[in-house]
Amino acid sequence: KAGVTQTPRYLIKTRGQQVTLSCSPISGHRSVSWYQQTPGQGLQFLFEYFSETQRNKGNFPGRFSGRQFSNSRSEMNVSTLELGDSALYLCASSLGTYLNYGYTFGSGTRLTVV
Amino acid sequence: ELKVEQNPLFLSMQEGKNYTIYCNYSTTSDRLYWYRQDPGKSLESLFVLLSNGAVKQEGRLMASLDTKARLSTLHITAAVHDLSATYFCAVDMRSGSGTYKYIFGTGTRLKVLA
């Protein structure tokens, strides 16, 4: 059974640019959550999508946005990149109901903003 | 505010020794998860604890959950170098609308010395 696939694995962008990251969940999983991980702030929740709707949102500025498609694949977009956006971005897939038993994480996208 | 705190944040221990990592959380939840992360890698699910008094064991790791104390422990028995990693606990927090968020602890960076 295929796992959670994130692309690309690595990205280098310039400050002020925008970037789109992609996440394909496990087949049958309808929930995709995104996390930002940095050495200083740890793992921080960005947002969760379930059946194409944003269901939960963390405390990030509006420059961070996302969407989910009908096949449950999700994209995350960051506009007007700042140096502080350099991080490992992880997506996690789950069934999305309270019967769900934990998340399965992708390998992550390492974003470097220069 | 929903908080999940782990201690210690850093742990350096000798091979063959035992130690316990603690995870405290600030609100009612009956589910707790433990993950392992190797440097530069994604999160790997270790344990899912679904009820008060739950105990799970895998190799040299044993996790337990006390929902009344809002405490989970991850006990390491006779540590080996391969256990060196960062360990995260995470808690399902159900919101008033019936949705839930997944809140991660601060992480415990474990280094096992030969």
Short mmCIF file of C-alpha atoms in Angstrom, two decimals:
data_model
loop_
_atom_site.label_atom_id
_atom_site.label_comp_id
_atom_site.label_asym_id
_atom_site.label_seq_id
_atom_site.Cartn_x
_atom_site.Cartn_y
_atom_site.Cartn_z
CA LYS A 1 0.00 0.00 0.00
CA ALA A 2 1.52 3.32 -1.07
CA GLY A 3 2.37 5.77 1.67
CA VAL A 4 1.99 9.52 1.81
CA THR A 5 3.84 11.17 -1.06
CA GLN A 6 5.15 14.70 -0.84
CA THR A 7 6.73 16.57 -3.70
CA PRO A 8 9.15 18.07 -4.17
CA ARG A 9 11.56 16.80 -1.51
CA TYR A 10 13.74 19.91 -1.60
CA LEU A 11 13.17 23.48 -2.72
CA ILE A 12 15.25 26.60 -2.72
CA LYS A 13 13.38 29.84 -3.27
CA THR A 14 14.18 33.50 -3.10
CA ARG A 15 12.55 35.86 -0.62
CA GLY A 16 9.38 37.34 -2.09
CA GLN A 17 8.64 34.38 -4.36
CA GLN A 18 5.82 31.96 -3.88
CA VAL A 19 5.89 28.18 -3.62
CA THR A 20 3.45 25.30 -3.96
CA LEU A 21 3.94 21.98 -2.20
CA SER A 22 2.00 18.84 -2.98
CA CYS A 23 0.81 15.93 -0.86
CA SER A 24 -0.88 12.73 -2.01
CA PRO A 25 -2.44 10.86 0.92
CA ILE A 26 -2.86 7.15 1.43
CA SER A 27 -5.62 5.77 -0.74
CA GLY A 28 -8.92 6.02 1.09
CA HIS A 29 -7.75 8.73 3.47
CA ARG A 30 -9.83 11.86 3.23
CA SER A 31 -7.96 14.09 5.66
CA VAL A 32 -4.70 15.84 4.93
CA SER A 33 -2.99 18.00 7.51
CA TRP A 34 0.03 20.21 7.06
CA TYR A 35 2.72 20.98 9.60
CA GLN A 36 5.72 23.26 9.66
CA GLN A 37 8.76 22.08 11.55
CA THR A 38 11.61 24.38 12.52
CA PRO A 39 14.34 23.97 15.14
CA GLY A 40 13.05 26.96 17.08
CA GLN A 41 9.29 26.42 17.00
CA GLY A 42 9.03 22.66 16.72
CA LEU A 43 6.05 21.10 14.96
CA GLN A 44 3.34 23.62 14.27
CA PHE A 45 -0.04 22.85 12.79
CA LEU A 46 -0.90 24.79 9.64
CA PHE A 47 -4.26 23.46 8.51
CA GLU A 48 -6.31 20.38 7.86
CA TYR A 49 -8.43 19.58 4.85
CA PHE A 50 -11.19 17.02 4.81
CA SER A 51 -13.29 16.29 1.75
CA GLU A 52 -12.04 19.41 -0.02
CA THR A 53 -12.92 21.71 2.90
CA GLN A 54 -10.58 23.34 5.36
CA ARG A 55 -11.67 21.95 8.68
CA ASN A 56 -9.04 23.28 11.06
CA LYS A 57 -6.54 26.06 10.88
CA GLY A 58 -3.49 26.95 12.92
CA ASN A 59 -2.09 30.37 13.73
CA PHE A 60 -0.27 31.22 10.54
CA PRO A 61 -0.57 34.37 8.42
CA GLY A 62 -2.74 34.45 5.33
CA ARG A 63 0.33 33.97 3.14
CA PHE A 64 -0.08 30.28 3.94
CA SER A 65 -2.97 28.69 2.14
CA GLY A 66 -4.02 25.32 0.96
CA ARG A 67 -6.57 23.35 -0.93
CA GLN A 68 -7.69 19.80 -1.42
CA PHE A 69 -8.88 18.19 -4.59
CA SER A 70 -11.62 15.65 -5.11
CA ASN A 71 -9.06 12.82 -5.12
CA SER A 72 -7.91 14.01 -1.65
CA ARG A 73 -4.57 15.25 -2.93
CA SER A 74 -3.67 18.51 -1.27
CA GLU A 75 -1.51 21.47 -2.12
CA MET A 76 -0.07 24.09 0.16
CA ASN A 77 0.92 27.51 -1.09
CA VAL A 78 3.11 30.10 0.55
CA SER A 79 3.19 33.53 -1.05
CA THR A 80 5.69 36.34 -0.54
CA LEU A 81 8.24 34.04 1.03
CA GLU A 82 10.22 35.23 4.02
CA LEU A 83 13.49 33.89 5.36
CA GLY A 84 11.63 32.58 8.38
CA ASP A 85 9.56 30.30 6.18
CA SER A 86 12.57 28.03 5.75
CA ALA A 87 11.45 24.78 7.32
CA LEU A 88 10.54 21.17 6.83
CA TYR A 89 6.91 20.98 5.74
CA LEU A 90 5.20 17.74 6.59
CA CYS A 91 1.86 16.51 5.49
CA ALA A 92 -0.05 13.81 7.27
CA SER A 93 -2.93 11.72 6.07
CA SER A 94 -5.69 10.07 8.04
CA LEU A 95 -9.21 8.74 7.67
CA GLY A 96 -10.36 12.02 9.18
CA THR A 97 -12.95 10.73 11.59
CA TYR A 98 -12.74 10.20 15.29
CA LEU A 99 -12.36 6.53 14.56
CA ASN A 100 -9.03 7.43 13.06
CA TYR A 101 -6.03 6.10 14.90
CA GLY A 102 -3.26 8.52 14.24
CA TYR A 103 -1.63 10.03 11.24
CA THR A 104 0.76 8.75 8.61
CA PHE A 105 3.33 11.31 7.64
CA GLY A 106 5.01 11.94 4.33
CA SER A 107 8.75 12.37 3.96
CA GLY A 108 8.41 16.13 3.95
CA THR A 109 9.50 19.00 1.75
CA ARG A 110 12.56 20.88 2.89
CA LEU A 111 12.10 24.53 1.89
CA THR A 112 15.01 26.93 2.01
CA VAL A 113 14.35 30.62 1.44
CA VAL A 114 17.41 32.69 0.54
CA GLU B 1 -4.74 27.15 25.74
CA LEU B 2 -4.10 23.61 24.62
CA LYS B 3 -0.64 22.51 25.65
CA VAL B 4 1.30 19.31 25.35
CA GLU B 5 4.56 19.33 27.24
CA GLN B 6 7.32 16.79 27.24
CA ASN B 7 10.24 16.40 29.55
CA PRO B 8 13.04 16.21 29.39
CA LEU B 9 13.70 18.12 26.18
CA PHE B 10 17.12 16.56 25.85
CA LEU B 11 18.28 13.25 27.17
CA SER B 12 21.72 11.77 26.93
CA MET B 13 22.02 8.28 28.31
CA GLN B 14 24.41 5.38 28.34
CA GLU B 15 23.69 2.16 26.51
CA GLY B 16 22.08 -0.40 28.76
CA LYS B 17 20.39 2.15 31.02
CA ASN B 18 16.68 2.73 31.58
CA TYR B 19 14.85 6.03 31.37
CA THR B 20 11.39 7.54 31.06
CA ILE B 21 10.10 10.40 28.92
CA TYR B 22 7.01 12.19 30.19
CA CYS B 23 4.19 13.79 28.23
CA ASN B 24 1.69 16.03 30.02
CA TYR B 25 -1.30 17.58 28.34
CA SER B 26 -3.61 20.33 29.48
CA THR B 27 -7.09 19.23 28.51
CA THR B 28 -9.24 16.14 28.37
CA SER B 29 -8.29 13.63 25.73
CA ASP B 30 -8.54 9.87 25.57
CA ARG B 31 -6.06 9.39 22.80
CA LEU B 32 -2.36 9.79 22.77
CA TYR B 33 0.23 8.97 20.15
CA TRP B 34 3.98 8.56 20.19
CA TYR B 35 6.17 9.21 17.18
CA ARG B 36 9.85 8.89 16.44
CA GLN B 37 11.79 11.20 14.15
CA ASP B 38 15.32 10.62 12.92
CA PRO B 39 17.36 13.67 11.87
CA GLY B 40 16.15 15.10 8.57
CA LYS B 41 13.45 12.47 8.29
CA SER B 42 9.71 12.32 8.73
CA LEU B 43 7.74 11.06 11.72
CA GLU B 44 7.24 7.36 12.28
CA SER B 45 4.30 6.16 14.33
CA LEU B 46 5.31 4.16 17.40
CA PHE B 47 2.25 3.76 19.63
CA VAL B 48 -1.42 4.63 19.71
CA LEU B 49 -2.94 4.72 23.21
CA LEU B 50 -6.72 4.83 23.15
CA SER B 51 -7.91 4.54 26.73
CA ASN B 52 -7.02 5.15 30.33
CA GLY B 53 -4.55 2.57 31.57
CA ALA B 54 -3.49 1.55 28.07
CA VAL B 55 -0.01 0.07 27.86
CA LYS B 56 1.79 -0.81 24.65
CA GLN B 57 5.23 -2.33 24.22
CA GLU B 58 7.49 -2.73 21.23
CA GLY B 59 11.00 -3.95 21.76
CA ARG B 60 12.76 -1.76 24.30
CA LEU B 61 10.02 0.87 24.32
CA MET B 62 6.89 0.82 26.44
CA ALA B 63 4.22 3.52 26.46
CA SER B 64 1.41 4.05 28.94
CA LEU B 65 -1.48 6.44 29.37
CA ASP B 66 -3.17 7.87 32.46
CA THR B 67 -6.02 10.05 31.26
CA LYS B 68 -6.98 11.16 34.76
CA ALA B 69 -3.51 12.55 35.37
CA ARG B 70 -3.30 13.70 31.73
CA LEU B 71 0.03 11.97 31.53
CA SER B 72 1.71 9.52 29.21
CA THR B 73 5.11 7.94 29.66
CA LEU B 74 7.52 6.40 27.21
CA HIS B 75 9.85 4.05 29.03
CA ILE B 76 13.13 2.95 27.51
CA THR B 77 14.63 -0.28 28.76
CA ALA B 78 18.32 -1.14 28.28
CA ALA B 79 18.87 1.59 25.71
CA VAL B 80 20.84 0.91 22.53
CA HIS B 81 22.38 3.40 20.12
CA ASP B 82 19.71 2.76 17.48
CA LEU B 83 17.13 4.39 19.74
CA SER B 84 18.81 7.77 19.31
CA ALA B 85 16.16 10.03 17.77
CA THR B 86 13.63 12.68 18.71
CA TYR B 87 10.43 11.39 20.27
CA PHE B 88 7.14 13.28 20.07
CA CYS B 89 3.88 12.69 21.80
CA ALA B 90 0.66 14.02 20.28
CA VAL B 91 -2.86 14.36 21.61
CA ASP B 92 -6.26 14.50 19.93
CA MET B 93 -8.15 17.51 21.21
CA ARG B 94 -11.80 17.53 20.31
CA SER B 95 -13.32 20.95 19.71
CA GLY B 96 -16.85 22.06 20.53
CA SER B 97 -17.86 21.66 16.90
CA GLY B 98 -16.96 17.99 17.00
CA THR B 99 -13.83 18.31 14.95
CA TYR B 100 -10.49 17.63 16.50
CA LYS B 101 -6.99 18.92 16.39
CA TYR B 102 -3.80 17.08 16.75
CA ILE B 103 -1.40 18.83 19.10
CA PHE B 104 2.23 17.78 19.28
CA GLY B 105 4.49 17.93 22.28
CA THR B 106 7.78 19.76 22.24
CA GLY B 107 9.78 16.63 21.50
CA THR B 108 12.52 14.87 23.45
CA ARG B 109 15.86 14.53 21.75
CA LEU B 110 17.40 11.28 22.89
CA LYS B 111 21.04 10.44 22.43
CA VAL B 112 22.27 7.02 23.49
CA LEU B 113 25.99 6.88 24.06
CA ALA B 114 27.98 3.73 23.41
#
